[in-house]
Short mmCIF file of C-alpha atoms in Angstrom, two decimals:
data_model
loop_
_atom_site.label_atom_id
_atom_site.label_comp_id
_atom_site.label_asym_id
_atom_site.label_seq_id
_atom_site.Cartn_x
_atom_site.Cartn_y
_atom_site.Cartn_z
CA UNK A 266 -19.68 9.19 -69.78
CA UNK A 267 -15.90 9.21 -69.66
CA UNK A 268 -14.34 8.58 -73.07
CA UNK A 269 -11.29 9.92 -72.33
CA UNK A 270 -8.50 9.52 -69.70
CA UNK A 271 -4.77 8.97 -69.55
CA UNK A 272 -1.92 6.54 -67.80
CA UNK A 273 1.64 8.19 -67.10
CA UNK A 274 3.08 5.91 -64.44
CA UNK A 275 5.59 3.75 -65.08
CA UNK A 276 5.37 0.26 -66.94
CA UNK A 277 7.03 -0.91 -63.88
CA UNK A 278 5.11 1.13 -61.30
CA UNK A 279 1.85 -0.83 -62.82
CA UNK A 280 3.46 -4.32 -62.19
CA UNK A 281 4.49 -3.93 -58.85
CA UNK A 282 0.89 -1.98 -57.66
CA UNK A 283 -0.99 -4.58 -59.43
CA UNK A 284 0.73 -8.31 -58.75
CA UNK A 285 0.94 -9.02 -62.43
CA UNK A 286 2.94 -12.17 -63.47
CA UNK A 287 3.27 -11.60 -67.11
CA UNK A 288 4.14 -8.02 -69.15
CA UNK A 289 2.72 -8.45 -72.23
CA UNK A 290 3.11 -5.31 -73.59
CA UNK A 291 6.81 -4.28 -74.66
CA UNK A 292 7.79 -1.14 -74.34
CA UNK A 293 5.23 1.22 -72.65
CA UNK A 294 5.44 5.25 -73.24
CA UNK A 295 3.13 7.88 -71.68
CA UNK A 296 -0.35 7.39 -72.90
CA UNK A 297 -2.22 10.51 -72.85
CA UNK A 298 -5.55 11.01 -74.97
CA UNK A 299 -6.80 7.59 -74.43
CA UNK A 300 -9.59 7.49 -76.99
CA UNK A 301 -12.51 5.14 -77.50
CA UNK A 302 -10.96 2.10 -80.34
CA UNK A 303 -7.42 3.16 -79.13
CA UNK A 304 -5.32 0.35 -77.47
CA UNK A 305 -4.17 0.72 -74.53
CA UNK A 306 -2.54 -0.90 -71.20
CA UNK A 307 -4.99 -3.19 -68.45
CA UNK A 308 -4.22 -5.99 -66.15
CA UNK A 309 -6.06 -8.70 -67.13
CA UNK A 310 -6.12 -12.10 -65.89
CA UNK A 311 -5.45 -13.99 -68.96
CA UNK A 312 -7.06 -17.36 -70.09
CA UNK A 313 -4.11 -19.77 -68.96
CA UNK A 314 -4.84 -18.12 -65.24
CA UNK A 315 -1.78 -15.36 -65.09
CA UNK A 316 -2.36 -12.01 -64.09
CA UNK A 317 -0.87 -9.80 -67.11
CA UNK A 318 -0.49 -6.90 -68.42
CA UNK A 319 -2.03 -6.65 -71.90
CA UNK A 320 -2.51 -3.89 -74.66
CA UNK A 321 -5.98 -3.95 -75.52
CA UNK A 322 -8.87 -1.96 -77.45
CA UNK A 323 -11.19 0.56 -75.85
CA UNK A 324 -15.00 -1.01 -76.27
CA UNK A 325 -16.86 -3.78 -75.68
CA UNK A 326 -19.25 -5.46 -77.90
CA UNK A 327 -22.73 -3.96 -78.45
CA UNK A 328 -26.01 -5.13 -77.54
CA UNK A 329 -26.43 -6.56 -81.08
CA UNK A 330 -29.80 -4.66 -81.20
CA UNK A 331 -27.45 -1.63 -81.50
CA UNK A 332 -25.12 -2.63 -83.88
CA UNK A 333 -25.85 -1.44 -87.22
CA UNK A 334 -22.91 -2.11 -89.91
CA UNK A 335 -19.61 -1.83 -87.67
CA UNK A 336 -19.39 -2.27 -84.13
CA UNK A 337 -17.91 0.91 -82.56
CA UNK A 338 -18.08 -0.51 -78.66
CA UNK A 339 -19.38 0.33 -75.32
CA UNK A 340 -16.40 2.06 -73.24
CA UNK A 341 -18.41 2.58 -70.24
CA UNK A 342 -20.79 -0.03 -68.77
CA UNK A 343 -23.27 1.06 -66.37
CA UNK A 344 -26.16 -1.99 -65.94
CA UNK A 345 -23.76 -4.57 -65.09
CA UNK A 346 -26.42 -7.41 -64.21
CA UNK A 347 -28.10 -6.83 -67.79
CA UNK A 348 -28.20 -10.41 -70.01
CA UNK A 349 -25.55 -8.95 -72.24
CA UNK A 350 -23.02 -7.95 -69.52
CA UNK A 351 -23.24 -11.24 -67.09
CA UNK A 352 -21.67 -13.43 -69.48
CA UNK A 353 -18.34 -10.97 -68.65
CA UNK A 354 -18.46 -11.14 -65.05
CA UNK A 355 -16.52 -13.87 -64.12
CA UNK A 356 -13.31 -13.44 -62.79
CA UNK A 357 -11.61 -14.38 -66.24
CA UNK A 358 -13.27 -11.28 -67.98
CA UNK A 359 -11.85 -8.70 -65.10
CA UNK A 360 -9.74 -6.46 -65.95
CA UNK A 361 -8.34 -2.95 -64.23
CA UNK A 362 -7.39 -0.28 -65.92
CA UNK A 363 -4.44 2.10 -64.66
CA UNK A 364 -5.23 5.67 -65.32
CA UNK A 365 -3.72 8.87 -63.63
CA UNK A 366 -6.35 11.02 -64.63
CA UNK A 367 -9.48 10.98 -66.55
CA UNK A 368 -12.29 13.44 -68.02
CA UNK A 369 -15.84 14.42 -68.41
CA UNK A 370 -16.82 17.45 -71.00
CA UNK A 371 -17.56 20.29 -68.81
CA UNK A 372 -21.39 21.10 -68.78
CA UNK A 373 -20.58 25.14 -70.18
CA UNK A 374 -18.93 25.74 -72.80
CA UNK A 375 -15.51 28.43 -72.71
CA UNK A 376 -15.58 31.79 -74.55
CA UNK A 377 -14.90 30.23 -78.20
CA UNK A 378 -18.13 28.25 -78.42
CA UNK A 379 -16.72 24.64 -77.66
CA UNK A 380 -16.88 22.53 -75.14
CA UNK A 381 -13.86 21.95 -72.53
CA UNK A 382 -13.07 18.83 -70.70
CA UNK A 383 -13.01 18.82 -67.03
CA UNK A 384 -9.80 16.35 -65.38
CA UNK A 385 -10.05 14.39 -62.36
CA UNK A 386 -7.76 12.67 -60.24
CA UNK A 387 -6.87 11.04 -57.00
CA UNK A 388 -5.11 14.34 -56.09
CA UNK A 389 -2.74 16.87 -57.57
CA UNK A 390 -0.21 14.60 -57.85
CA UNK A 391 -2.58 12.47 -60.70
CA UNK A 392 -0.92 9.32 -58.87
CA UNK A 393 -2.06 5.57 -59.83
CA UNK A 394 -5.31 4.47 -59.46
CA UNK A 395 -7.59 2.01 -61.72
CA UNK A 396 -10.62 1.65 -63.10
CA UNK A 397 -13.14 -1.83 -62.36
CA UNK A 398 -12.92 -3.37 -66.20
CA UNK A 399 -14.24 -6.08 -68.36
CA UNK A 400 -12.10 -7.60 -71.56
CA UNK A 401 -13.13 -10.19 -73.88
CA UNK A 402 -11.50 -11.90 -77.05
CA UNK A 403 -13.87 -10.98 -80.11
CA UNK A 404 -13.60 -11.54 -84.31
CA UNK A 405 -16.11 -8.79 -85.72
CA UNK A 406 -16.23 -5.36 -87.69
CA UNK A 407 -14.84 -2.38 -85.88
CA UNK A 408 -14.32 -0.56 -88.74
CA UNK A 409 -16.63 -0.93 -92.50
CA UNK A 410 -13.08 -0.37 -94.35
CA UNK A 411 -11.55 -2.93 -92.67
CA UNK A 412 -13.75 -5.38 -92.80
CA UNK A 413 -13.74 -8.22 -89.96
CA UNK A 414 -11.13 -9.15 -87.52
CA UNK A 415 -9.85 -10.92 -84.47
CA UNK A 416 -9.46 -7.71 -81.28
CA UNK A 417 -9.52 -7.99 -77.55
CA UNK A 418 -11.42 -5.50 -75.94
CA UNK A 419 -11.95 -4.04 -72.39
CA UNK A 420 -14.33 -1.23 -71.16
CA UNK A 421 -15.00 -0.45 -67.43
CA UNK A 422 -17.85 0.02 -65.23
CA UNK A 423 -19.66 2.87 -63.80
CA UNK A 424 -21.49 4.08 -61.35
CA UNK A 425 -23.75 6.70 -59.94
CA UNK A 426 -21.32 10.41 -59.50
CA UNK A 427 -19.73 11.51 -56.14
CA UNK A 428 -20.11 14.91 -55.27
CA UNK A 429 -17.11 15.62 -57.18
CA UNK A 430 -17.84 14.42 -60.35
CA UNK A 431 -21.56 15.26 -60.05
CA UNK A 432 -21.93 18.72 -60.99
CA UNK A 433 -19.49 18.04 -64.17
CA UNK A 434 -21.41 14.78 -65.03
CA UNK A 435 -24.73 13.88 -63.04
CA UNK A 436 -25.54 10.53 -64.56
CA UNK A 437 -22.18 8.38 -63.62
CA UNK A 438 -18.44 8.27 -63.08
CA UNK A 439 -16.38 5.49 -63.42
CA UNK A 440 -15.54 2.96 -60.88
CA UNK A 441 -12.19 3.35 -59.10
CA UNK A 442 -10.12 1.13 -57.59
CA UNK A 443 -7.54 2.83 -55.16
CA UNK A 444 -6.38 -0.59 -52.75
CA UNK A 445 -4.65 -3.89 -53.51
CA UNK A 446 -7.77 -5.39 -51.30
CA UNK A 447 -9.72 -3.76 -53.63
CA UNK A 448 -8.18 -4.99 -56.84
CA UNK A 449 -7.79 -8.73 -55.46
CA UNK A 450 -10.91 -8.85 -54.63
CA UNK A 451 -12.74 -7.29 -58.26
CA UNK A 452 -9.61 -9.77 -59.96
CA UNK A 453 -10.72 -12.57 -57.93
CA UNK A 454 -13.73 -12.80 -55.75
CA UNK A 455 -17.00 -14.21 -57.01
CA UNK A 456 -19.31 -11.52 -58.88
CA UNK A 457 -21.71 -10.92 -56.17
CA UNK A 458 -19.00 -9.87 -53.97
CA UNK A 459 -17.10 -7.80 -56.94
CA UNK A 460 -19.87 -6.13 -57.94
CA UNK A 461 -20.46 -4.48 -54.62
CA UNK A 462 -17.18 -2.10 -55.67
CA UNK A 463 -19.70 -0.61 -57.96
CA UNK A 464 -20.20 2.49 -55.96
CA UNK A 465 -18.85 5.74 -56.12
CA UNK A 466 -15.26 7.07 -55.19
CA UNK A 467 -15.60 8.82 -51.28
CA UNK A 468 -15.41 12.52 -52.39
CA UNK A 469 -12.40 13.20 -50.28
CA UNK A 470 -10.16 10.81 -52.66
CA UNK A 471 -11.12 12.89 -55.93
CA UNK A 472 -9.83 16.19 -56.82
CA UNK A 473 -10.25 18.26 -59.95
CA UNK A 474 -7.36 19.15 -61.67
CA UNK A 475 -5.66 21.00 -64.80
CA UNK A 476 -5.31 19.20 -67.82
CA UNK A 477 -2.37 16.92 -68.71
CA UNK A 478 0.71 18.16 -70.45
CA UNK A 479 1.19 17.78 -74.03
CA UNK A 480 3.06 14.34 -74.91
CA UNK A 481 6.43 16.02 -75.83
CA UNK A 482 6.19 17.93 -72.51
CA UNK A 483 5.81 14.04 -70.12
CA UNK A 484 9.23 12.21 -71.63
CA UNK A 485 9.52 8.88 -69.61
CA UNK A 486 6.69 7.30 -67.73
CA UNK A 487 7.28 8.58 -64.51
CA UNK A 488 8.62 5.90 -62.02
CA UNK A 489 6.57 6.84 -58.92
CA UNK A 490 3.35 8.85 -58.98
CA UNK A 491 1.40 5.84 -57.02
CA UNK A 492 -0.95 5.48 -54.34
CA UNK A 493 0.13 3.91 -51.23
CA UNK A 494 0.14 0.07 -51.24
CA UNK A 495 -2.57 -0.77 -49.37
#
């Protein structure tokens, strides 16, 4: 499963690709290592109705069958039409998530014994793309030590692998959005209808490629670095 990616574009860059009304986020740096429990930028639309973009947590509530002290969340959700996931599927629980690139542990492990990640993007350029997500408002414990509290959380869907992803990781990859008829239509269109975007990228618009620079080595989002507005 992926339980790692990162977003570089712009703040701005985000906005514009994905119609948001409302930037609800203040100043947004380079995120790279996006962890599961880590907060992070996705374009929500909100409960008042505006499209926005949000900081939320990575992980959605359990099943409460596995849930056993603190709640750690699912980050990747696979069996969308499952009791516990169709609550989430109207439009105001969509989310998307901008990433530029994201990563699957590499099935062989390098010459020191551990495993390495394997990166994936749209192409070498890592421009903006965006996962199909879920959010939801939520007052539980994510952590024993901190006892309960109020978080919003998102996670994002997946699907069966493309031939890309497939030899890295042969059970699922996530599902990417890479059009604004796309997006519109997981933001807004009834679930039936969304749901069908549950398939895997075409292979020819997914690349491996080297891993992401060190934060020091980014500086400023970078303005462009975006797919074609579609």
């Amino acid at each position: 499963m992926c339980n790692l990616y990162n977003v570089t574009t712009s703040q701005q860059a985000i906005i514009e690709w994905s119609r948001a009304m409302r930037d609800s986020v203040g100043n947004l740096e380079p995120a790279l290592d996006i962890y599961p429990n880590y907060p992070a930028p996705v374009v929500r639309n909100a409960a008042d109705g505006v499209r926005e973009l949000a900081r939320l947590q990575w992980g959605m509530p359990s099943p409460p069958a596995y849930v056993k002290g603190a709640d750690r969340g699912v980050t990747n959700i696979r069996n969308a039409g499952s009791p516990h996931w169709r609550r989430w599927l109207k439009p105001e629980s969509r989310c998307i998530v901008p990433f530029n690139s994201f990563a699957e542990p590499s099935p062989s492990k390098d010459e020191s014994g551990r495993t390495p990640n394997v990166w994936f993007a749209i192409d070498d350029s890592r421009p903006l793309a965006f996962f199909a997500g879920l959010w939801t408002p939520w007052h539980g414990v994510r952590k024993v030590k901190d006892g309960p509290g109020d978080f919003e959380l998102y996670g994002f869907l997946t699907t069966v692998p493309n031939a890309v992803v497939g030899p890295v990781h042969p059970k699922a990859m996530p599902v990417i959005l890479t059009t604004r008829d796309e997006i519109e239509t997981w933001l807004t269109a009834p679930a039936e209808e969304a749901l069908l975007l549950q398939r895997p990228l075409a292979d020819d618009l997914l690349t491996i490629v080297s891993a992401p620079a060190k934060i020091e080595d980014v500086g400023p989002a970078a303005p462009g670095g975006q797919l074609p507005l579609l």
